[in-house]
Structure formats: C-alpha cells, structure tokens
Coordinates of C-alpha atoms in Angstrom, one line a residue:
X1 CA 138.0 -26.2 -20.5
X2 CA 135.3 -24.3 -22.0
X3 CA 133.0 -25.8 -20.4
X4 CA 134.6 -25.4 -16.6
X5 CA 134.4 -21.4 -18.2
X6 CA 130.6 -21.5 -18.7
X7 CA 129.9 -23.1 -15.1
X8 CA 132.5 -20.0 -13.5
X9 CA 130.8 -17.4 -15.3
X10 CA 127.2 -19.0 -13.9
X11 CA 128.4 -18.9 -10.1
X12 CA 129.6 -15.4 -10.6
X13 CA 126.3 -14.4 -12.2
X14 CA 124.5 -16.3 -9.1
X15 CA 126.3 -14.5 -6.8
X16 CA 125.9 -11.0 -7.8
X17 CA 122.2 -11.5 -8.2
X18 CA 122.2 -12.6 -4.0
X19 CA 124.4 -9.7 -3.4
X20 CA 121.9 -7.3 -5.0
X21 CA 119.6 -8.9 -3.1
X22 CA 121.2 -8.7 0.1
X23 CA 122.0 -4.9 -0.7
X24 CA 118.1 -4.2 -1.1
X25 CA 117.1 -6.2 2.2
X26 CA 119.8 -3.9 4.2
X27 CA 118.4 -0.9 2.5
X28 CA 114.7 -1.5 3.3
X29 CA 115.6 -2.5 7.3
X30 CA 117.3 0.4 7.6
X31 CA 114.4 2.8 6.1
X32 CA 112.6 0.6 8.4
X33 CA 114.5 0.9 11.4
X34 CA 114.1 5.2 10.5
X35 CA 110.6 5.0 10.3
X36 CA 110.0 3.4 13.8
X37 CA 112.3 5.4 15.9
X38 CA 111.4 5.9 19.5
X39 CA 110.4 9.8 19.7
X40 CA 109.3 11.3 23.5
X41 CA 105.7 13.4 23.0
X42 CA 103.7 14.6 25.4
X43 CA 100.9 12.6 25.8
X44 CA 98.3 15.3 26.4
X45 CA 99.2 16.8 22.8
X46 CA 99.0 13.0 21.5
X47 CA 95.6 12.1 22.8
X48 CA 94.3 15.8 21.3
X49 CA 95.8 14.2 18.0
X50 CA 94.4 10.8 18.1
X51 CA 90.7 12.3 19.4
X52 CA 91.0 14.5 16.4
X53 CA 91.7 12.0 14.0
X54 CA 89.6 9.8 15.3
X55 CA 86.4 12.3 15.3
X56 CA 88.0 13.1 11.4
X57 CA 87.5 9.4 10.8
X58 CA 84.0 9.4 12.3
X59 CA 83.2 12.5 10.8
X60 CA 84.0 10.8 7.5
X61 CA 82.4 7.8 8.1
X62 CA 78.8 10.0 9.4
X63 CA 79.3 12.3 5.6
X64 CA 79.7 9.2 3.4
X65 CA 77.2 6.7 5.7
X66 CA 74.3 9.4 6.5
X67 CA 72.7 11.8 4.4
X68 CA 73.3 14.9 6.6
X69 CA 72.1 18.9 5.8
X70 CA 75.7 20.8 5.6
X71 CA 74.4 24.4 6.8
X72 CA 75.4 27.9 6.1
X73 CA 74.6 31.0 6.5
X74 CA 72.2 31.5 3.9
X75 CA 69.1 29.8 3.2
X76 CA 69.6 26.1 1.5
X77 CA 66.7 24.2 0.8
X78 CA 67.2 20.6 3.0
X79 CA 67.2 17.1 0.1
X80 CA 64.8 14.7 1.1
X81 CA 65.7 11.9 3.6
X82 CA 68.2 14.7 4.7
X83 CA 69.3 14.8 8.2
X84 CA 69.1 18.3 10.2
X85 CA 71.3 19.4 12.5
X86 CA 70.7 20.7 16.0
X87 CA 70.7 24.5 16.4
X88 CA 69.9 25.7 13.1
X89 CA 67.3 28.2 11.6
X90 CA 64.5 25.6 10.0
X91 CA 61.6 27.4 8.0
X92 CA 59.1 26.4 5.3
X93 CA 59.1 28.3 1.7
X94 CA 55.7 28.9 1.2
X95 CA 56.8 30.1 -2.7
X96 CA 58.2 27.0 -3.3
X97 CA 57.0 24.3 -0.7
X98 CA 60.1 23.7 0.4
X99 CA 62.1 23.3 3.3
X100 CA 64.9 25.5 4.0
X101 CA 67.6 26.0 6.7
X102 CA 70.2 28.1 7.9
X103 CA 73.1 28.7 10.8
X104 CA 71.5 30.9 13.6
X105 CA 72.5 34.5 13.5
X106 CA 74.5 35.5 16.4
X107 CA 71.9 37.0 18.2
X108 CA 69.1 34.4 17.9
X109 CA 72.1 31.8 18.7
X110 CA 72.7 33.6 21.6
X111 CA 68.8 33.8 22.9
X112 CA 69.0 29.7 21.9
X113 CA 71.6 29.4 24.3
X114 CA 69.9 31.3 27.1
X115 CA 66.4 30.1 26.4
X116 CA 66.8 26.5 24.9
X117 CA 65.7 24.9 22.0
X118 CA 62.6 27.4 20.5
X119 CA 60.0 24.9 18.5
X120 CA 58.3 28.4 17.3
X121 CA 62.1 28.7 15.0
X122 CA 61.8 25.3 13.8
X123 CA 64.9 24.3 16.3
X124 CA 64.1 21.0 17.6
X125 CA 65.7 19.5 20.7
X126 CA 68.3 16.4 20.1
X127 CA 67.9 13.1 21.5
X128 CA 70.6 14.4 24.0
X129 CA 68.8 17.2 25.1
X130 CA 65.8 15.1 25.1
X131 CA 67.0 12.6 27.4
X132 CA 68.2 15.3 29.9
X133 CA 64.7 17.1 29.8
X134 CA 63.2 13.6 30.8
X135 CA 65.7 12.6 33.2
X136 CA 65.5 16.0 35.4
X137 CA 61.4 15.9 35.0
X138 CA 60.0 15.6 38.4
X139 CA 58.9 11.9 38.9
X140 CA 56.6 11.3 42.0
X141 CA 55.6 8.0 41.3
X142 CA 58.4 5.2 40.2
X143 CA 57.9 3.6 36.9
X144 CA 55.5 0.8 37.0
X145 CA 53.2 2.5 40.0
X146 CA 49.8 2.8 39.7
X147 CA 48.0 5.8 41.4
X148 CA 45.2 5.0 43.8
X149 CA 42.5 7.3 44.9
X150 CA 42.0 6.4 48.8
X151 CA 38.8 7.3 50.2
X152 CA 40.2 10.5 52.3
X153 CA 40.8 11.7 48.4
X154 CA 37.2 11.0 47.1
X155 CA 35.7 12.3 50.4
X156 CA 37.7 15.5 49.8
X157 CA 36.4 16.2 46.2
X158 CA 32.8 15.7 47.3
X159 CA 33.6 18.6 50.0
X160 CA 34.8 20.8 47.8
X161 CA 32.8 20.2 44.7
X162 CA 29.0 18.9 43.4
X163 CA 28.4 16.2 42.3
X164 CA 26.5 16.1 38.1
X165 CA 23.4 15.3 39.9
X166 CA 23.2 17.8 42.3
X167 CA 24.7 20.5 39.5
X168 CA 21.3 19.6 37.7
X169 CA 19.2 20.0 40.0
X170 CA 20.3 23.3 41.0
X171 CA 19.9 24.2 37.0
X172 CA 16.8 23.1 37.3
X173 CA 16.0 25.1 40.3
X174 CA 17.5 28.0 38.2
X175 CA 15.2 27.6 35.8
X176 CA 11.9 27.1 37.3
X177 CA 13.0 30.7 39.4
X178 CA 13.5 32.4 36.1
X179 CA 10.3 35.0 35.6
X180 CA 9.5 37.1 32.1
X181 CA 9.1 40.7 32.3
X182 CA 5.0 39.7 31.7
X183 CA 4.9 37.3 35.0
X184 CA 6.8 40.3 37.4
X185 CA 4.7 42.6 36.1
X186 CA 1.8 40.7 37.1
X187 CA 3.2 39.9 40.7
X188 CA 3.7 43.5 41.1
X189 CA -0.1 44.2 40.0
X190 CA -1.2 41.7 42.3
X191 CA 1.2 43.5 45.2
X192 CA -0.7 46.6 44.6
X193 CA -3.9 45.5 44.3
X194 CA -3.0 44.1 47.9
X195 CA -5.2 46.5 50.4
X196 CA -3.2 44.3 53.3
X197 CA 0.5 45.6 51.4
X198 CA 2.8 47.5 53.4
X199 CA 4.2 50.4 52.2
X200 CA 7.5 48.8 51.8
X201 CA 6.5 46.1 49.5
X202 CA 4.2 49.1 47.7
X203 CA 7.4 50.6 46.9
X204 CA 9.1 48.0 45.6
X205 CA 6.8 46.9 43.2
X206 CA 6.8 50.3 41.7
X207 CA 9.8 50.9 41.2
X208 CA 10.2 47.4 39.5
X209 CA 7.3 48.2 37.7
X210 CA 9.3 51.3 36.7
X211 CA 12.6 50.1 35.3
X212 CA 10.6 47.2 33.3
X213 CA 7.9 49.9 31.5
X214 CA 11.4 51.5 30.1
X215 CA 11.2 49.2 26.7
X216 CA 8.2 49.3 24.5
X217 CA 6.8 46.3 24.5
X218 CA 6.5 46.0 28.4
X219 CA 5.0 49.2 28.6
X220 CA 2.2 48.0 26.0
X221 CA 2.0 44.5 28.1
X222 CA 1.0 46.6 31.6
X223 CA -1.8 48.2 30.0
X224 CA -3.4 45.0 28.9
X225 CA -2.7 44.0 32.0
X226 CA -4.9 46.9 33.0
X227 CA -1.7 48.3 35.5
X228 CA -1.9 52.3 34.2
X229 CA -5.1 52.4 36.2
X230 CA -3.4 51.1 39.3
X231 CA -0.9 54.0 38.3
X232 CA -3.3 56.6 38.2
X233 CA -4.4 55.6 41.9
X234 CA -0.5 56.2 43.0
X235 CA -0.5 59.4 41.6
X236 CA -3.1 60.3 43.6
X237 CA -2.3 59.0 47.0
X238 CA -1.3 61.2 49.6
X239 CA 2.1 59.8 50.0
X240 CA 4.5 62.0 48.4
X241 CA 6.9 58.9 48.0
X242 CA 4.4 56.5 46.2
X243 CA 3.3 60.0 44.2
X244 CA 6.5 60.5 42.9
X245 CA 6.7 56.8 41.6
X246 CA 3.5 57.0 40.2
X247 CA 4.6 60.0 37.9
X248 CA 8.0 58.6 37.3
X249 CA 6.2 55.4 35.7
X250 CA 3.7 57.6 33.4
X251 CA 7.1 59.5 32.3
X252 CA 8.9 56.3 31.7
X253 CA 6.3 54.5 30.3
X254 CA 4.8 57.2 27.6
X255 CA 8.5 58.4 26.4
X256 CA 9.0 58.0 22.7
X257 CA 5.9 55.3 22.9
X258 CA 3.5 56.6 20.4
X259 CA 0.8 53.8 21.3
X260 CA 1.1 54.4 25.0
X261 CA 0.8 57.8 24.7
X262 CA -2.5 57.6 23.1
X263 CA -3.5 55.5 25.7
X264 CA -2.5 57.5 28.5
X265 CA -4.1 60.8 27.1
X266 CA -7.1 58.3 26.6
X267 CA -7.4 57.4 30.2
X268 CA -6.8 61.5 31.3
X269 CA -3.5 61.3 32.7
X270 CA -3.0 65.2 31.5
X271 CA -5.4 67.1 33.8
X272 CA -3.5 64.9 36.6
X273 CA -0.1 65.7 35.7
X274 CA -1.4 70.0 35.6
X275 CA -2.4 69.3 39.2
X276 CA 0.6 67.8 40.6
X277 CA 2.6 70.9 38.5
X278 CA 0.0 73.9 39.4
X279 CA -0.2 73.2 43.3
X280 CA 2.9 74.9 45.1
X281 CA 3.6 72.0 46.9
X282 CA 6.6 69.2 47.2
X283 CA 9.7 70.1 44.6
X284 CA 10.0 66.6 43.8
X285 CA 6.6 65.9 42.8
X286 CA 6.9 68.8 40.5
X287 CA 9.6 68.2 39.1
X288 CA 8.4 64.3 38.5
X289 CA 5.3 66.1 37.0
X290 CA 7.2 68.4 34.6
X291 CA 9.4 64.8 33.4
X292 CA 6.3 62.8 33.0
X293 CA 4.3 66.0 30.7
X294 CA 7.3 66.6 28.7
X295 CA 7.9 62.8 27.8
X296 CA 4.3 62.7 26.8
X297 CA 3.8 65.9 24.9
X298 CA 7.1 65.6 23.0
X299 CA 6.3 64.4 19.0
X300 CA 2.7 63.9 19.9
X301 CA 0.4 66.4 18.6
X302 CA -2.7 65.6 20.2
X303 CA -1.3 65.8 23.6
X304 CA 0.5 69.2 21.9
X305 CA -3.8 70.1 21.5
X306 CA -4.9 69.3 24.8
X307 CA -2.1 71.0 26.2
X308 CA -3.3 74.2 25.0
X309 CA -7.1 73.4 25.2
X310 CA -5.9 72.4 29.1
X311 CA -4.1 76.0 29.2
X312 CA -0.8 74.4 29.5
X313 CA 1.4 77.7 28.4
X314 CA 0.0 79.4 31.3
X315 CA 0.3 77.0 33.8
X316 CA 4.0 76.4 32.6
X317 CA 4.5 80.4 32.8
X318 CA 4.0 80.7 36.2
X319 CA 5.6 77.9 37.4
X320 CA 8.7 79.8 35.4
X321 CA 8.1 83.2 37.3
X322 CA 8.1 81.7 40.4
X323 CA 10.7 82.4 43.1
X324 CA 12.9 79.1 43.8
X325 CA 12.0 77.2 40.5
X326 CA 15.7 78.2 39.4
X327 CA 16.0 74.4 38.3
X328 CA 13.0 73.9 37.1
X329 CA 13.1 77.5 35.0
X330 CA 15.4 75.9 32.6
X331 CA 13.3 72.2 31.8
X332 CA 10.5 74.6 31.1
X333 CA 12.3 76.6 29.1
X334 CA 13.4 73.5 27.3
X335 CA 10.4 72.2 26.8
X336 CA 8.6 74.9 25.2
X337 CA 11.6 75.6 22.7
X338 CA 11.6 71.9 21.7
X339 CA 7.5 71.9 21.3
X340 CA 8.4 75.5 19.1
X341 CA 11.1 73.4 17.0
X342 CA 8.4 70.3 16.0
X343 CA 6.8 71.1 13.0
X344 CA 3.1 69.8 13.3
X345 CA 1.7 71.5 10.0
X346 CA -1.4 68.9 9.8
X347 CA -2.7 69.4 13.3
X348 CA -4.9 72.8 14.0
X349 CA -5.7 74.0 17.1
X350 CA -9.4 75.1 17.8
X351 CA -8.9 78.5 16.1
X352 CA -7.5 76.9 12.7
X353 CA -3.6 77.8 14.1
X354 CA -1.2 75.3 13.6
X355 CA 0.0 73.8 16.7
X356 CA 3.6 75.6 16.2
X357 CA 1.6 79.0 15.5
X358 CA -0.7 78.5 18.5
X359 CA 2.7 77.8 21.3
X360 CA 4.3 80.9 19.6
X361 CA 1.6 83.5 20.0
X362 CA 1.0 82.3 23.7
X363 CA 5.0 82.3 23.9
X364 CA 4.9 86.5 22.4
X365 CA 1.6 86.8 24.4
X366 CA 3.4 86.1 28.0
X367 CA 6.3 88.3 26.7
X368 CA 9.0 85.1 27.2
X369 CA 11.1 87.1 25.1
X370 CA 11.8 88.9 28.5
X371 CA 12.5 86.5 30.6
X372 CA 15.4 84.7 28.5
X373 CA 18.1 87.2 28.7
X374 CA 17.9 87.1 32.7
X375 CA 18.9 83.5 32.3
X376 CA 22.1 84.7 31.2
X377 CA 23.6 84.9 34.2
X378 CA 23.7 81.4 35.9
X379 CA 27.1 80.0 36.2
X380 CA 25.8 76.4 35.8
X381 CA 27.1 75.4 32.5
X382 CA 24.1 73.1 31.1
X383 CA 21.8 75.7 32.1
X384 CA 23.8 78.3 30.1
X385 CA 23.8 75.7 27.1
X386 CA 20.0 74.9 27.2
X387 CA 19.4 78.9 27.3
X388 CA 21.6 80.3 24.7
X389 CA 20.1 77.0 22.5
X390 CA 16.4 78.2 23.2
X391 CA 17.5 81.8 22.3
X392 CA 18.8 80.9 18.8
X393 CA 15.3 79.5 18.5
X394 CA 12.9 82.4 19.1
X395 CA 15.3 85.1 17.8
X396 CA 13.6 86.0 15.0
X397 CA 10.8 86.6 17.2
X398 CA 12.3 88.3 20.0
X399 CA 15.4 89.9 18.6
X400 CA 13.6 93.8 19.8
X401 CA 13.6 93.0 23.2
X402 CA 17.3 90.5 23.2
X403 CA 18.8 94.1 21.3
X404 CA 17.0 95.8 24.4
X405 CA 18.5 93.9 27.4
X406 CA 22.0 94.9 25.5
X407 CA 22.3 90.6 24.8
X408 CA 24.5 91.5 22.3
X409 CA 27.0 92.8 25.1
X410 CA 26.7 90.4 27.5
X411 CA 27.3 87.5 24.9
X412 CA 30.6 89.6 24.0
X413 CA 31.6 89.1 27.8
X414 CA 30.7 85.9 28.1
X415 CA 33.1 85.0 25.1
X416 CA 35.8 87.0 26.4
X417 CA 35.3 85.1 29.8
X418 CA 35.1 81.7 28.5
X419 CA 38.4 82.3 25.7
X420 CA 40.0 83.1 29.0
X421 CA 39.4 80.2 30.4
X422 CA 40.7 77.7 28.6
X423 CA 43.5 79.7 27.7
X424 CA 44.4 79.2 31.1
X425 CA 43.4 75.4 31.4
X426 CA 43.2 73.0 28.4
X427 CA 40.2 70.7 30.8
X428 CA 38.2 73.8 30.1
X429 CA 37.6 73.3 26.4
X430 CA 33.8 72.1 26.7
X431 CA 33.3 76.0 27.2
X432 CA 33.8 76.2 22.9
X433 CA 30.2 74.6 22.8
X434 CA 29.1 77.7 24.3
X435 CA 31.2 80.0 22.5
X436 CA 29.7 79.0 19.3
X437 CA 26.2 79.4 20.7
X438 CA 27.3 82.9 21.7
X439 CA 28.9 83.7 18.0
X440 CA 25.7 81.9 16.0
X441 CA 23.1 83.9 18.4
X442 CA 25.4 87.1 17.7
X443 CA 24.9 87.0 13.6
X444 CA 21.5 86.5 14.0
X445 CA 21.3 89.4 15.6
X446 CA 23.5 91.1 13.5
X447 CA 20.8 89.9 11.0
X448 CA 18.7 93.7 9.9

C-alpha cells in the first residue's frame, strides 16, 4: 500500500513539472507570435531607415577599422597614420611642427564650393573628385596611341622656325658685325679723310663721331687717333652744316674732360671758337660756338687765362648788346656768372689778379650791372630763373645801379604776379622757385 502511495505521488510530481513546461512554451510563442506581427509601413520611410542604419553600421565599422581625423571647428593637431577628410582647413604649425586641421569657415566653404578644391588651403581633392577631373580631361588620342609626326608636321616647323645650325651661324654673324666705339671711330676718320666722300656720308660720320666723344674715354681715344685735327678742318669749312658739327664735337668732347681740354687749348681751338662767335653771321653757328667755349672754359683755369689774354669779356659783351641775340643774352649771361662763382685763387692773370678778380673788374668795367635789370622783363620762365640767379651773384657789386633801375619794385610785382598765379592754378607752382629768388635778391638788397 505504501508503496502504490510513493509511485502516485511520483506521477503527480511528473506531471506538474510537464505542465509547467507546457505553460512556459505557450508563453514564449505567444511573446513570439507579438514580436513578429505583420505591420503596413511605407516603404520610402523604411528604405531611409535601413540606408541610415546601414551607413550607422558602416560608419561604425570605418571609426573602429580606420584611423580617421574627427574635425571641428578649432584647430586639432592630426595623430600620425591619421586619415583626413575632404573639405577641411589643413595647415602646418610652424611653433610646433605639427599638422593641424580644422572645418572650413562658412565663407571659405562657400568659395570651396564655387571654386573647387584650393591646394594653396591644404584642401586636397578625393579619389572621387579625382576620377571625375580625369574622366572629363580632354583626351585626343585613345589610350595605347602613339603620336606620329608626319612629314607635312616636320616641314611646317622648319617653315616657321630655324634650325640650331642656322641659329649659330646667324650668332656668329652677329658677332663678327659687332664694332667697339675705337673701330667706328676709326671708320668714321677714314670717311673724312675721304676727298672722294659725299657730303652725306660726311655728315654721318660726324655726327656718330659726336654721340661717341660724349664719354671720356672715347674722347681721349679720338685724339690718339689724331681725329681733333680732322675736327678743326670742319670747323672751318664753309658749309654751315658740317660747321656746326664740327663745334658741336669740340663742345661735346672737352665738357667736364680735364685732359681733353688741355689738349684742345693745346691745339688752338680758342681763337677758332672767337671767330665763329665775333662774325655776325649764321645764329646756329653762334650759338654752337658759345656751347663749345663755355664747355671748355668751365673749371679750367687756363682756358679761364687765355680767355682774357684772347679778350674774351669783350667779345662776349657785344655779342650781349646786340639786337636779336635775345636767346643768346641769357647763355652769356650764364656763363660769365658761373666763371664769377669758380674760385681760381692759384691762377693769376698777367697783371697778378686772380682769375675771379680779373672777370669782375672787366664785368664793372662794361658796366653789366646795367644790363641785368632789363632782363627782368622776359616772360620766358628759365630765362627769368638764370637772370634773377646771376643777379644774386654780382649784388654786392652792383647793388647802386639794381637800387637805381627801382629792382627792388619790380621784384615786388613780380611776386605779387607770380602768388597770383598759382593761387589761381595749383600746375603753376614751379613759379615758387622764382619767388624765392625774388625774396633772397630782395634782402640782399635790403643789406646797408
């Protein structure tokens, strides 16, 4: 009996246990059952989710697979082996040696997007952009072509173009035309020294024979060549042209050249030049005259001797006092307030006078204190200058006879005129040069 109560109690136990069992399957088929119910959605809204989880995924996989720069908007200095992305601001610290990177600010983003990737920002294309570049490149030739030069092509280029052979002998040509200053010197020599020249080719040589005896050394060179004789000849041919050429040369030649001015008051050239200046002839000659004596008088006090040995002040005097030398009035005028400026204390004229002395009592002696002031009244602006220049010069020495002719007062109107007119017009200002001439010649007069 009990034992018939220990196998019941066993079955009952068994089947409770299946019973729980059962209870749990039913349970987890239902929650089952729940979890895979058939809901509508719209499929545009699913395929949004599943492309954003799947770019979530990939995005996951890319951080935890590749090392990859996460940017802001300040400056983060980029790991090594880090990957970049496109579209940032990339720059090196110089401080620390360093690269750094950044988001674009919106401005520079939007000049990216207009102008495309800039290399000078440190934005570098992608392999995207890349590929799109290259694919939209304009491609003439397929892949795999080779290009041939026909014969049409290579008969072209020699049209157009020389060949290296014929570039060098054209050099070379170059080169064996190429003369020094010495050899067309010479050739212009031998053109003068031609009897059967024409006038023409006469010309020509002189005047290249001018423009070359401008620098020092050539005009040395043409007096070993023995030209300044040849020189001398032109000056005294009756051709005004070939004259004036032959002065303009002496003038070029002797000008601030202390050696060839020796060697042109050596060879006479002064008694010449007072010729072509004394003789009431052709302006131009004059005029070349007056150019070539004042280049070779000008800081060379033997020439500054013979001048007055040669009774330069009064040949100079009345070329001054002559009617129609108005242009010439004021280069004499120059030049004898220049000579009056140099101080030549070492050289003596024949009468023991300094050569400064000597000018000045010949300048007092042909009373050029009263010609000056008459001067005064020429509208031409760099005569008035050189005048009113050369009057603050011999002041001292003529300040009776200025306070005579009343320059005081027509100084005073000249002012007045020229404050006038550049009050009126700003382009007039250069007359201030002259004012202050006018106002420095004023106190010297002032002067008791």
């Amino acid at each position: 009996m009990a034992t018939r109560l220990q196998q019941f109690s066993m079955t009952w136990r068994f089947l409770l246990l299946c019973l729980a069992i059962l209870l749990c399957y039913v349970s987890c088929d239902a929650n089952s059952q729940h979890d895979h119910a058939i809901a509508v959605v719209d499929s545009e809204t699913e395929a949004k989710e599943t492309t954003a989880t799947t770019d979530s995924i990939g995005q996951d996989i890319d951080d935890q697979d590749l090392n990859i720069f996460k940017p802001t908007s300040e400056w983060q200095t980029v790991l090594e082996g880090q990957a970049i992305p496109a579209g940032l601001h990339v720059r090196m610290n110089l401080a620390t040696g360093k690269k750094e990177a950044k988001l674009l600010d919106d401005k520079q983003e939007e000049k990216e997007k207009s102008t495309g990737p800039n290399f000078q920002s440190g934005t570098p294309y992608t392999k995207k952009e890349l590929k799109e570049l290259l694919q939209n490149m304009p491609n003439d030739n397929k892949a795999g072509e080779t290009f041939v030069i026909t014969d049409e092509d290579r008969e072209r280029v020699k049209a157009n173009y020389k060949s290296i052979e014929e570039i060098k002998d054209d050099l070379g040509k170059m080169q064996a035309n190429i003369k020094t200053d010495a050899e067309v010197m010479q050739s212009n020599i031998n053109t003068l020294n031609d009897s059967k020249a024409s006038k023409s080719d006469r010309i020509i040589a002189l005047e290249s024979i001018e423009y070359l005896v401008h620098q020092i050394d050539n005009a040395k060179d043409f007096h070993n060549m023995n030209g300044y004789h040849l020189i001398l000849d032109a000056i005294n041919d009756t051709d005004i042209e070939i004259k004036s050429f032959g002065l303009q040369i002496i003038g070029a030649a002797v000008q601030s050249n202390l050696e060839v001015q020796r060697i042109a008051l050596d060879l006479g050239i002064l008694p010449i030049i007072f010729s072509n200046i004394d003789t009431k002839g052709n302006f131009i000659i004059r005029r070349k005259a007056l150019y070539a004596l004042s280049s070779l008088l000008r800081n060379f006090p033997p020439a500054q001797v013979e001048f007055l040995r040669f009774g330069g002040m009064r040949i100079l005097t009345s070329m001054f006092l002559e009617s129609g030398t108005e242009t010439l009035r004021i280069k004499v005028l120059t030049l004898i307030s220049d000579l009056l400026k140099e101080n030549h204390d070492n050289y003596q004229t024949e009468d023991n006078l300094s050569i400064n002395g000597r000018i000045l009592d010949e300048f007092m002696e042909r009373k050029w204190c009263k010609f000056m002031p008459a001067l005064m009244q020429t509208t031409d602006y760099d005569a008035m200058e050189r005048t009113l220049e050369a009057m603050n010069t011999v002041v001292t020495n003529c300040k009776d006879q200025f306070n005579k002719d009343n320059v005081s007062t027509i100084l005073n109107n000249n002012i007045k005129k020229w404050k006038q007119l550049i009050a009126e017009d700003d382009d007039n200002s250069f007359y201030s040069d002259l004012i202050d001439f006018s106002a420095k010649l004023q106190n010297k007069l002032a002067i008791s």
